[in-house]
Amino acid sequence: MDQHNPSEFSSKAYLGMELLRFTTAGSVDDGKSTLIGRLLYDSKSIFEDQLEAVKRASVQKGSEHINLALLTDGLRAEREQGITIDVAYRYFATPRRKFIIADTPGHIQYTRNMVTGASTANAAIILIDARNGVIEQTYRHAYIASLLQIPHIIVCVNKMDLVDWKEEVYESIKAEFKAFAAKLAIHDVRFVPISALLGDNVVEPSAHMPWYGGGTLRYILEAIHIGSDYNHIDPRFPVQYVIRPESQAYHDFRGYAGRVAGGVFRKGDKVMVLPSGFSTRIQGIYAMEEELEEAFPPQSVVITLEDDLDISRGDMIVREDHVPEISQDIDIMLCWMNPRPMEVNNKYVIMHTTRQLKCLVKEIKFKVDVNTLDHIEDGTSMKMNDIALVSLRTTKPLFFDPYRTNRITGSVILVDEATNETVGAGMIV
Amino acid sequence: MKSYILNHLRELESEAIYVMREVAAQFENPCLLFSGGKDSIVLVHLARKAFWPSLIPFPLVHIDTGHNFEETLVFRDELVKKINGRLVVGSVQESIDTGRAKEETGYNASRNVLQTVTLLDTIEKHKFDAAIGGGRRDEEKARAKERFFSHRDEFGQWDPKNQRPELWNIFNGRKRLGEHFRVFPISNWTEMDVWQYIYLENIELPSLYYTHTREVFQRDGVWLAAAPFMMLKPEERIQTLQVRCRTIGDITCTGLTLSSADNLEDIIQEIAATRVTERGGRADDKRSEAAMEDRKKEGYF
């Protein structure tokens, strides 16, 4: 097997490469591990020693073929039981892009893991077995992708070889998915008929499906426009750390370190600092010694301001004409992630951007049946993998945007004070 | 409209710097685990960027097996001086002398596993509550499931089946007294990303990474450096060859690559064309299929 073509990585070609993060969702046995193995294998991202190890393990387990799925089973228990327990991250690169796959398991604790993998993804691959068509789990995957506002969805209709490469099968699955997606906040959906096992339309175009006029899965992954995935409209800079060198060379330097969470900040911009509400101007933007004219998400920079203000971690620098919402009462779509149930009136630590506060769960407005999307108005508690619209009251005001306009300033996690475990993930409505 | 996109190296850099600053903000007494290898050298570079113009607000911790390449120690001391930093050394020899660790014997004796004892003792002695490491998820399959903020109990152990979910870029570093975190800012980097970044930023590396002449011998298909404490089997012969290191660890388990690459561009070409993972040359990972997972559970890097 050839490895990367070295010329692809020659001199500074890689300086133009972008990063795309995607998550994969599929039910048990619809070929997710095989697809990932195929993407890695055909992109020449699997090394000889890894392949040797998989071959050895396949023989040991009495498998006839090289089981590419074994490449993705990381922990001893997973290999022994043949299941995936946790989100695993995989990497491959083409000359155009570097890819990070958040590979989430299809069975136990499904919702929790998919939500985790989806939280940072630019794109989601949803796998459908061509023989079974759109099934209940497909709805669940699509719903979670839309709930987490993954900007791009790619539906792979897999196992086309087992339905004789028939266009009608593909078209009817496509129509069914589209009808369902219309009910969700999904804006960019693409479809591709593939055979992960044989490699058709994964990296190489299929000779079996001349009726398909679109690109291969890898082509789609390389071509998706991700430049608009971040919010570039509403400037948000959560202060992460205050830098005060107190050295001779930088005696009066007082910089605010952080990662731009929205909009574009430019030198000289008039800005407002929350919660104080004081206004000032940006004096400088730094990436170490290098002074920048502007900064945009997800850049980590240091900002200095013209006036000496009392600013600390958890404050937020914004533009006066684009102020976020400020409130102690927020509604969130909450995904519960812990075996210990959540009860109304419980108190949790809430982490939002660089702030930590406490909050009280006031009310569960409704739960969502992730398979039917029905709203269920019951009860006062949530179990693991439940998703519900919940009202919270925080000890101090949060500065936030709705999740649909900004995934960074619109997201929170809840932490159990007794165990310190992360128990819930919330998207501000 | 102008397009606001970072290239992949700048995005990874921004992510790593963000993680470093979270450590400085959320923990009282963090440290950076420095092995002398390229990944930890990149970490130091990123830490300087994260806190400039302040100095790095935590010390470097080197777990010294006593079986280092001489060049590693020279490089370490020069780097510490250059960044005006603090260095804490945990000595595996000391752990052996005081009976805390027992030296392995035989041909494949290595102090790699013993490092865990010294590492945990050093963390406890200095009351470090977070240790930043250069682990990457692409290195090994047990690492693929590692979090950026990885919780360790009061015994320093990792429980892979009970990890905290990690969402968006919100990192939960809350812990009880006596527990600590391992933090991996370059989790999402691949070997190629690290080399490209070193090239992009022109980061200085120990000479071991470039081609040099060295006395070596072959064992189980891997080239190892000859050293006084390396026991040779009867059939093993020392030869003098042009080699370079792809990773740098303890001499006993660092595989060498036959190479004439004397600059970063050639090294990047070599990595691009290579057919074996970088840990494929690490004797420590070959001990069993779950070698890394087992060591990590005990508290390894």
XYZ file of C-alpha atoms in Angstrom:
730
model
C 0.000 0.000 0.000
C 1.263 3.464 -0.864
C 1.265 6.091 1.779
C 0.567 9.769 1.127
C 1.977 10.966 -2.098
C 4.851 13.061 -0.720
C 4.425 15.752 -3.354
C 0.975 16.455 -1.902
C 2.699 17.744 1.175
C 5.555 19.529 -0.521
C 6.855 22.881 0.664
C 4.040 25.116 1.842
C 1.026 23.617 0.087
C -0.467 22.721 3.447
C -0.703 26.374 4.449
C -3.914 26.588 2.454
C -5.484 23.546 4.106
C -8.668 23.951 6.127
C -9.938 21.949 9.062
C -13.307 20.238 8.894
C -14.801 18.390 11.859
C -17.542 15.891 11.231
C -19.463 13.345 13.193
C -20.797 10.009 12.026
C -24.149 8.607 13.044
C -25.491 5.234 12.184
C -27.414 2.385 13.715
C -25.859 -0.904 14.608
C -24.797 -2.819 11.493
C -25.365 -0.129 8.937
C -21.691 -0.057 8.213
C -20.401 3.008 10.055
C -17.106 1.475 11.148
C -16.589 0.073 7.670
C -17.199 3.505 6.166
C -14.702 5.151 8.486
C -12.197 2.386 7.835
C -12.763 2.898 4.102
C -12.250 6.680 4.314
C -9.040 6.229 6.275
C -7.822 3.337 4.142
C -8.538 4.927 0.770
C -7.087 8.243 1.938
C -3.964 6.301 2.829
C -4.207 7.301 6.477
C -3.758 3.799 7.817
C -0.206 2.749 8.419
C 1.246 -0.664 7.809
C 1.696 -1.524 11.470
C -1.933 -0.560 12.185
C -3.120 -2.710 9.299
C -0.935 -5.598 10.449
C -2.417 -5.341 13.945
C -5.935 -5.422 12.520
C -5.102 -8.411 10.296
C -3.685 -10.266 13.305
C -6.761 -9.469 15.383
C -9.130 -10.463 12.544
C -7.462 -13.864 12.212
C -7.487 -14.305 15.984
C -11.231 -13.682 16.076
C -11.799 -16.091 13.180
C -12.968 -13.395 10.761
C -12.668 -14.111 7.028
C -12.075 -10.532 5.873
C -9.860 -7.880 7.311
C -12.269 -6.265 9.715
C -11.721 -2.520 9.215
C -14.071 -1.908 12.118
C -11.335 -3.154 14.458
C -9.336 -0.052 13.591
C -11.781 2.049 15.510
C -12.179 -0.014 18.664
C -9.868 1.656 21.130
C -10.363 0.121 24.537
C -9.800 -3.446 25.676
C -13.441 -3.888 26.714
C -14.571 -2.683 23.320
C -12.405 -5.162 21.460
C -13.440 -7.993 23.738
C -17.135 -7.255 23.474
C -17.077 -6.004 19.896
C -18.840 -2.761 20.821
C -17.890 0.902 20.938
C -18.252 2.585 24.304
C -17.217 6.154 23.856
C -16.701 8.921 21.334
C -13.440 8.270 19.491
C -11.610 10.784 17.377
C -9.976 9.889 14.028
C -7.882 11.917 11.675
C -7.128 11.976 8.003
C -6.001 14.537 5.514
C -6.274 15.184 1.818
C -4.284 17.880 0.045
C -7.224 20.258 0.554
C -8.377 19.576 4.063
C -7.570 17.977 7.349
C -10.499 16.053 8.813
C -11.406 15.238 12.386
C -14.025 12.511 12.761
C -15.964 12.243 16.001
C -16.989 8.612 15.802
C -19.962 7.968 18.078
C -21.312 4.549 18.985
C -24.715 3.445 17.787
C -26.215 1.742 20.793
C -25.759 2.375 24.501
C -25.901 5.947 25.779
C -26.459 6.899 22.218
C -27.904 10.362 22.623
C -25.283 11.492 25.105
C -22.429 10.445 22.853
C -23.907 11.796 19.675
C -24.597 15.153 21.312
C -20.975 15.257 22.473
C -19.617 14.424 19.021
C -22.018 16.823 17.324
C -21.182 19.792 19.545
C -18.023 20.710 17.642
C -18.929 19.351 14.198
C -19.190 21.313 10.952
C -20.866 18.364 9.273
C -22.705 15.166 10.143
C -22.771 11.987 8.122
C -26.001 10.085 8.599
C -25.869 6.503 7.379
C -28.916 4.702 6.074
C -28.947 1.027 5.122
C -30.443 0.975 1.591
C -32.271 -2.274 2.382
C -34.045 -0.826 5.415
C -34.572 2.747 4.275
C -35.397 5.536 6.705
C -35.977 4.010 10.121
C -36.700 5.352 13.581
C -33.021 5.799 14.380
C -32.548 7.907 11.256
C -35.084 10.366 12.664
C -33.235 10.429 15.938
C -29.900 11.147 14.220
C -31.387 13.877 12.077
C -33.111 15.454 15.056
C -29.943 15.558 17.133
C -27.981 16.989 14.206
C -30.551 19.761 13.888
C -30.756 20.306 17.650
C -26.972 20.782 17.780
C -27.207 22.975 14.665
C -24.623 21.094 12.670
C -24.414 23.308 9.596
C -24.122 20.535 6.966
C -25.730 17.103 6.777
C -24.593 14.382 4.388
C -26.913 11.412 4.094
C -25.063 8.322 2.876
C -27.354 5.627 1.517
C -25.104 2.641 2.169
C -25.079 -0.970 0.989
C -26.255 -0.010 -2.496
C -24.574 -3.220 -3.677
C -27.241 -5.188 -1.790
C -30.114 -3.470 -3.639
C -28.578 -4.011 -7.086
C -27.425 -0.377 -7.307
C -31.035 0.659 -8.039
C -31.708 4.346 -8.511
C -35.357 4.019 -7.382
C -34.293 2.748 -3.970
C -31.952 5.705 -3.523
C -34.498 8.243 -4.781
C -37.281 7.016 -2.528
C -35.015 7.134 0.554
C -33.947 10.619 -0.457
C -37.548 11.797 -0.789
C -38.530 10.292 2.547
C -35.617 11.912 4.370
C -36.286 15.284 2.758
C -39.904 15.215 3.856
C -38.823 14.602 7.432
C -35.973 17.128 7.332
C -38.416 19.844 6.301
C -39.816 19.671 9.835
C -36.370 20.305 11.338
C -33.968 23.212 11.264
C -31.729 21.554 8.696
C -30.624 23.849 5.906
C -27.931 22.066 3.960
C -28.576 18.384 3.196
C -26.748 16.371 0.559
C -27.227 12.760 -0.464
C -24.820 10.189 -1.815
C -25.371 6.501 -2.676
C -22.409 4.403 -1.553
C -21.071 0.982 -0.771
C -18.653 1.351 2.123
C -17.668 -2.294 1.848
C -16.715 -2.098 -1.845
C -15.678 1.540 -1.818
C -18.198 2.875 -4.368
C -18.565 6.666 -4.154
C -16.587 6.877 -0.925
C -13.259 8.040 -2.304
C -13.477 6.585 -5.815
C -16.488 7.230 -8.099
C -18.751 4.209 -8.589
C -18.835 2.364 -11.890
C -22.071 0.691 -10.805
C -24.209 3.810 -10.487
C -23.822 5.883 -13.646
C -27.205 7.483 -12.898
C -25.698 9.339 -9.924
C -24.399 12.665 -11.102
C -22.979 13.995 -7.807
C -19.565 13.809 -6.221
C -18.120 11.093 -4.023
C -18.395 11.399 -0.249
C -14.782 12.530 -0.002
C -15.341 15.116 -2.714
C -18.346 16.495 -0.805
C -16.338 16.631 2.420
C -13.593 18.515 0.618
C -15.927 20.955 -1.116
C -18.448 21.987 1.572
C -18.181 25.704 2.219
C -17.353 26.079 5.903
C -16.424 29.764 5.853
C -19.834 30.767 7.188
C -20.082 28.177 9.959
C -18.991 30.673 12.606
C -20.983 33.781 13.456
C -19.127 36.710 11.849
C -21.752 39.314 12.658
C -22.003 39.795 16.423
C -18.615 40.476 18.031
C -18.151 38.442 21.226
C -14.955 38.070 23.215
C -15.303 36.179 26.505
C -12.316 37.151 28.650
C -10.475 33.992 29.535
C -7.383 35.182 31.359
C -5.884 38.556 32.273
C -2.264 39.043 31.275
C -0.253 41.419 33.459
C 3.469 40.797 32.972
C 4.643 43.404 35.516
C 8.046 43.066 33.902
C 10.260 46.007 33.079
C 9.732 45.795 29.360
C 5.946 45.525 29.679
C 5.355 47.351 32.919
C 1.977 48.830 32.031
C 0.785 46.048 29.771
C -2.660 44.778 30.653
C -4.053 42.392 28.093
C -7.184 40.296 27.928
C -6.604 36.826 26.568
C -9.392 34.865 24.959
C -10.774 33.198 21.896
C -13.046 35.222 19.632
C -16.518 33.670 19.933
C -18.301 35.746 17.315
C -17.997 38.631 14.874
C -14.832 40.437 13.850
C -12.884 42.734 16.166
C -10.695 45.440 14.660
C -8.136 47.758 16.113
C -9.819 51.043 17.059
C -13.308 49.468 17.390
C -15.568 51.014 19.990
C -16.460 48.219 22.391
C -18.472 47.655 25.552
C -17.460 45.473 28.474
C -20.053 43.346 30.242
C -21.268 43.238 32.960
C -19.978 46.734 33.841
C -21.337 48.359 30.662
C -18.303 50.656 30.316
C -17.302 51.679 26.804
C -13.794 51.998 25.428
C -11.811 51.289 22.263
C -9.567 48.426 21.208
C -5.985 49.593 21.412
C -4.279 46.493 20.047
C -4.812 42.853 19.095
C -1.870 40.525 19.594
C -0.843 37.010 18.660
C 2.372 37.046 20.661
C 4.666 39.779 19.261
C 2.654 39.944 16.089
C 0.137 42.795 16.113
C -3.032 42.005 14.170
C -5.427 44.390 12.445
C -8.414 42.171 13.176
C -9.447 38.981 14.902
C -12.287 36.565 14.140
C -13.495 33.173 15.417
C -11.924 30.857 16.458
C -8.718 32.877 16.902
C -6.993 32.987 20.296
C -5.595 36.465 20.803
C -4.791 39.090 23.426
C -6.716 42.375 23.291
C -5.610 45.611 24.935
C -8.031 48.468 25.573
C -7.538 52.228 25.610
C -8.959 52.720 29.106
C -7.944 51.044 32.325
C -11.039 49.156 33.363
C -11.556 46.528 36.007
C -12.011 43.436 33.838
C -11.622 39.817 34.875
C -12.251 36.283 33.622
C -15.877 35.735 32.756
C -16.461 39.298 31.521
C -17.325 39.738 27.860
C -16.136 42.341 25.368
C -18.830 43.102 22.768
C -19.728 45.858 20.331
C -22.148 48.484 21.606
C -24.420 48.114 18.610
C -24.507 44.299 18.863
C -25.216 43.602 22.517
C -26.062 40.006 23.539
C -29.066 39.105 25.621
C -28.586 39.601 29.343
C -30.769 37.651 31.752
C -30.949 35.467 34.831
C -33.816 33.463 33.404
C -33.019 31.279 30.444
C -34.734 28.480 28.604
C -32.532 25.713 27.248
C -32.940 22.501 25.302
C -31.234 20.226 27.788
C -29.739 16.815 27.089
C -29.276 14.835 30.299
C -26.044 12.841 30.403
C -25.811 11.260 33.819
C -27.259 8.103 35.402
C -28.370 10.224 38.359
C -31.658 11.787 37.247
C -32.266 15.494 37.194
C -35.136 16.707 39.378
C -36.882 20.055 39.185
C -35.618 22.384 41.955
C -32.148 20.818 41.854
C -29.212 23.199 41.822
C -26.215 22.819 39.517
C -23.075 24.644 38.540
C -23.598 26.161 35.106
C -20.603 26.763 32.841
C -21.083 29.231 29.997
C -18.174 30.572 27.893
C -15.560 31.420 30.554
C -18.025 31.836 33.415
C -19.137 29.550 36.201
C -22.293 30.324 38.116
C -24.960 28.359 39.913
C -28.430 27.730 38.662
C -31.752 26.314 39.767
C -33.915 24.158 37.537
C -37.324 25.816 37.719
C -39.417 23.808 35.329
C -39.469 21.147 32.642
C -41.733 22.568 29.949
C -41.817 19.441 27.806
C -39.734 16.447 26.892
C -39.020 15.463 23.314
C -39.519 11.920 22.098
C -36.418 11.770 19.898
C -37.896 9.081 17.681
C -41.212 10.763 16.875
C -40.420 14.398 17.785
C -43.595 14.418 19.886
C -43.651 16.780 22.851
C -44.441 15.032 26.102
C -45.640 17.155 28.959
C -44.842 14.997 31.887
C -43.112 15.220 35.044
C -40.487 16.776 37.068
C -37.429 14.665 36.324
C -35.115 13.719 33.483
C -33.230 10.446 32.967
C -30.008 9.884 31.083
C -30.391 10.547 27.343
C -33.623 12.535 27.843
C -33.969 15.803 25.951
C -36.274 18.517 27.278
C -37.000 22.217 27.195
C -36.079 23.453 30.659
C -36.247 26.828 32.436
C -33.287 27.860 34.587
C -32.646 30.701 36.998
C -28.984 31.685 37.408
C -27.410 33.433 40.402
C -26.202 36.306 38.211
C -27.122 37.433 34.701
C -25.630 35.520 31.756
C -24.594 37.326 28.549
C -25.656 35.033 25.753
C -27.027 34.590 22.264
C -29.566 32.021 21.172
C -27.757 28.837 20.170
C -29.079 29.113 16.631
C -27.207 32.385 16.109
C -24.027 31.446 17.968
C -23.030 27.932 19.033
C -20.329 29.244 21.393
C -22.203 31.932 23.335
C -25.417 29.901 23.130
C -24.199 26.729 24.827
C -23.926 25.736 28.500
C -23.038 22.651 30.498
C -24.394 21.692 33.908
C -22.107 20.206 36.539
C -23.164 18.279 39.644
C -21.653 20.006 42.653
C -21.391 16.813 44.658
C -19.568 14.688 42.091
C -18.138 17.406 39.793
C -19.366 15.378 36.848
C -20.678 17.038 33.694
C -24.337 16.021 33.820
C -26.114 18.095 31.207
C -25.579 19.920 27.944
C -27.825 22.830 27.077
C -28.586 24.933 24.040
C -30.088 28.315 24.841
C -33.396 28.872 23.084
C -17.339 39.432 1.137
C -14.016 38.760 2.742
C -13.566 35.182 3.866
C -12.618 34.625 7.464
C -11.049 31.184 7.568
C -7.997 30.055 9.490
C -5.834 27.403 7.926
C -5.777 24.101 9.803
C -2.519 24.776 11.626
C -3.673 28.162 12.921
C -6.982 26.637 14.028
C -5.180 23.865 15.908
C -2.840 26.455 17.395
C -5.760 28.587 18.572
C -7.419 25.561 20.135
C -4.246 24.546 21.986
C -3.659 28.075 23.271
C -7.266 28.240 24.458
C -6.795 24.984 26.376
C -3.549 26.216 27.978
C -5.244 29.397 29.159
C -8.135 27.380 30.602
C -5.584 25.423 32.617
C -3.967 28.585 33.954
C -7.393 29.993 34.825
C -9.034 26.913 36.335
C -6.172 25.378 38.329
C -4.086 26.653 41.196
C -0.863 24.801 40.599
C -0.479 23.390 37.099
C 2.680 22.113 35.425
C 3.796 21.139 31.945
C 5.238 17.661 31.447
C 8.378 18.066 29.380
C 10.022 14.990 27.897
C 12.447 16.659 25.536
C 10.528 15.250 22.578
C 9.113 17.353 19.753
C 5.547 17.301 21.087
C 6.521 18.769 24.433
C 8.786 21.304 22.711
C 5.766 22.390 20.663
C 3.781 22.633 23.927
C 6.363 25.003 25.390
C 6.209 27.102 22.230
C 2.403 27.253 22.463
C 2.560 28.139 26.158
C 4.863 31.071 25.402
C 2.370 32.276 22.812
C -0.572 31.797 25.165
C 0.805 34.015 27.924
C 3.042 36.505 26.104
C 4.288 38.977 27.177
C 4.131 37.272 30.580
C 6.337 34.291 31.285
C 4.777 30.827 31.233
C 2.881 30.727 34.539
C 3.803 27.122 35.390
C 6.975 25.043 35.681
C 8.216 22.390 33.297
C 8.400 18.921 34.853
C 10.853 16.422 33.458
C 10.581 12.791 34.543
C 14.178 11.722 34.123
C 14.635 7.983 33.580
C 18.410 8.346 33.790
C 18.528 6.693 30.388
C 18.301 9.821 28.306
C 20.110 10.843 25.218
C 22.688 13.385 26.359
C 21.423 15.844 23.720
C 17.966 15.844 25.317
C 19.270 17.108 28.650
C 21.436 19.801 27.065
C 18.504 20.972 24.975
C 16.195 20.960 28.015
C 18.481 23.132 30.090
C 19.034 25.622 27.275
C 15.314 25.881 26.618
C 14.516 26.503 30.282
C 17.109 29.257 30.324
C 15.790 30.793 27.096
C 12.208 31.043 28.327
C 13.340 32.106 31.795
C 11.295 29.223 33.146
C 11.264 26.924 36.135
C 12.248 23.267 35.906
C 11.272 20.442 38.256
C 13.018 17.105 37.745
C 11.557 13.830 39.011
C 14.190 11.119 39.051
C 13.380 7.490 38.300
C 16.822 6.532 39.700
C 15.764 8.075 43.006
C 12.502 6.107 42.954
C 14.564 2.940 42.447
C 17.096 3.865 45.158
C 14.386 4.546 47.710
C 12.601 1.314 46.837
C 9.523 3.013 45.379
C 10.169 1.332 42.018
C 11.841 -1.899 41.035
C 14.211 -1.993 38.085
C 13.313 -4.419 35.296
C 15.965 -6.891 34.257
C 16.745 -8.794 31.082
C 17.228 -7.764 27.499
C 14.106 -5.693 27.158
C 14.460 -3.999 30.543
C 13.061 -0.505 30.334
C 12.372 2.233 32.820
C 9.374 3.337 30.818
C 6.822 1.732 33.128
C 8.705 2.905 36.228
C 8.210 6.501 35.134
C 4.599 6.273 36.287
C 5.689 5.878 39.930
C 8.052 8.835 39.704
C 5.493 10.934 37.831
C 2.753 10.337 40.409
C 5.180 10.935 43.280
C 6.333 14.199 41.703
C 2.752 15.369 41.158
C 1.938 14.548 44.787
C 5.092 16.076 46.253
C 4.620 19.399 44.452
C 0.829 19.301 44.831
C 0.303 19.843 41.107
C -3.416 19.865 40.333
C -3.063 19.761 36.550
C -0.325 18.332 34.363
C -0.241 19.420 30.726
C 1.038 16.723 28.387
C 1.796 16.358 24.700
C -0.393 13.280 24.119
C -2.176 13.176 20.781
C -5.259 11.147 19.889
C -3.737 9.902 16.643
C -0.818 8.251 18.453
C -2.460 5.138 19.757
C -5.963 3.697 19.912
C -6.438 4.092 23.683
C -5.536 7.761 23.277
C -8.266 8.235 20.634
C -10.832 8.312 23.449
C -8.918 10.683 25.694
C -10.413 14.029 26.664
C -8.672 17.411 26.553
C -9.286 17.641 30.309
C -8.751 14.133 31.624
C -9.753 13.501 35.207
C -7.514 11.411 37.516
C -8.642 10.112 40.883
C -6.671 10.438 44.107
C -4.519 7.482 43.016
C -3.714 9.138 39.713
C -5.732 6.559 37.814
C -7.676 7.023 34.579
C -11.097 5.406 34.259
C -11.707 5.234 30.500
C -15.269 3.957 30.869
C -16.317 6.781 33.127
C -14.976 9.905 31.464
C -16.763 13.209 31.636
C -18.487 14.180 28.408
C -16.678 17.110 26.799
C -18.855 19.443 24.752
C -18.178 22.502 22.596
C -15.128 24.148 24.106
C -16.344 24.201 27.659
C -13.856 22.374 29.874
C -14.903 21.127 33.286
C -11.833 21.129 35.528
C -13.701 20.814 38.826
C -12.262 18.235 41.180
C -11.940 17.139 44.766
C -8.881 17.639 46.925
C -6.126 15.217 45.988
C -7.446 14.564 42.505
C -5.762 16.025 39.488
C -6.178 16.491 35.758
C -4.073 15.593 32.781
C -4.593 18.098 30.011
C -3.741 17.514 26.347
C -3.814 20.749 24.338
C -2.594 19.115 21.111
C -5.115 16.235 21.262
C -6.335 16.975 17.747
C -2.918 17.247 16.113
C -1.444 14.476 13.989
C 2.227 13.718 13.616
C 2.139 15.571 10.300
C 0.500 18.632 11.883
C 3.240 18.765 14.511
C 6.007 18.681 11.904
C 4.281 21.209 9.665
C 3.808 23.514 12.638
C 7.445 23.171 13.657
C 8.331 24.159 10.101
C 5.816 27.009 9.969
C 7.003 28.484 13.257
C 10.638 27.585 12.778
C 10.850 25.867 16.177
C 14.263 24.682 17.290
C 14.618 20.930 17.948
C 17.329 18.737 19.470
C 19.866 17.587 16.882
C 18.673 13.988 17.406
C 15.719 14.633 15.108
C 18.068 15.320 12.214
C 20.378 12.827 10.607
C 23.514 11.920 12.516
C 25.989 9.090 12.791
C 25.361 6.711 15.679
C 26.243 3.260 16.929
C 23.091 1.191 16.615
C 21.844 -2.381 16.647
C 18.685 -4.076 15.401
C 16.169 -5.879 17.636
C 12.796 -7.233 16.468
C 13.140 -5.155 13.314
C 13.677 -1.910 15.209
C 16.940 0.045 15.247
C 18.013 0.976 18.780
C 20.901 3.099 20.009
C 23.839 1.341 21.624
C 24.399 2.542 25.187
C 26.283 1.162 28.211
C 23.057 0.016 29.932
C 21.673 -1.726 26.826
C 22.286 -5.473 27.049
C 23.010 -7.056 23.681
C 21.847 -10.536 22.765
C 24.600 -12.772 21.359
C 23.426 -12.391 17.766
C 23.082 -8.609 17.902
C 25.882 -6.596 16.292
C 26.660 -2.940 16.716
C 26.897 -0.967 13.480
C 27.561 2.671 12.730
C 24.791 4.179 10.607
C 23.145 7.433 9.524
C 19.990 7.678 11.603
C 17.535 10.118 13.116
C 14.834 9.876 15.793
C 11.177 10.063 14.846
C 10.177 10.294 18.487
C 12.400 10.787 21.477
C 11.899 8.904 24.696
C 14.145 6.897 26.881
C 17.076 5.368 24.908
C 15.912 1.843 25.719
C 12.690 2.195 23.791
C 13.317 4.837 21.138
C 13.404 3.352 17.664
C 15.678 5.090 15.163
C 14.968 5.660 11.492
C 17.638 5.164 8.855
C 17.577 8.591 7.280
C 19.694 11.280 5.725
C 17.112 14.036 6.324
C 18.978 17.043 7.656
C 16.248 19.685 7.360
C 12.551 20.038 8.166
C 11.341 19.913 4.577
C 13.051 16.575 4.035
C 11.641 15.260 7.309
C 8.107 16.265 6.268
C 8.598 14.454 2.959
C 9.860 11.430 4.831
C 6.857 11.394 7.197
C 4.482 11.783 4.234
C 6.006 8.766 2.530
C 6.318 6.636 5.620
C 4.489 3.353 6.086
C 4.653 2.855 9.846
C 3.155 4.944 12.664
C 5.603 6.795 14.846
C 4.811 4.574 17.813
C 5.555 1.562 15.612
C 9.165 2.096 16.657
C 8.326 2.218 20.337
C 9.136 -1.024 22.088
C 6.959 0.036 25.044
C 3.752 -0.156 22.985
C 4.465 -3.609 21.613
C 4.185 -5.379 24.935
C 0.506 -6.180 24.356
C -2.487 -4.969 22.384
C -3.673 -2.910 25.331
C -0.204 -1.866 26.525
C -0.930 1.841 26.329
C -4.399 1.571 27.864
C -3.038 -0.392 30.823
C -0.227 2.065 31.457
C -2.592 5.022 31.142
C -5.033 3.558 33.668
C -2.183 3.320 36.176
C -1.361 6.968 35.679
C 1.126 7.003 32.787
C 1.502 10.106 30.648
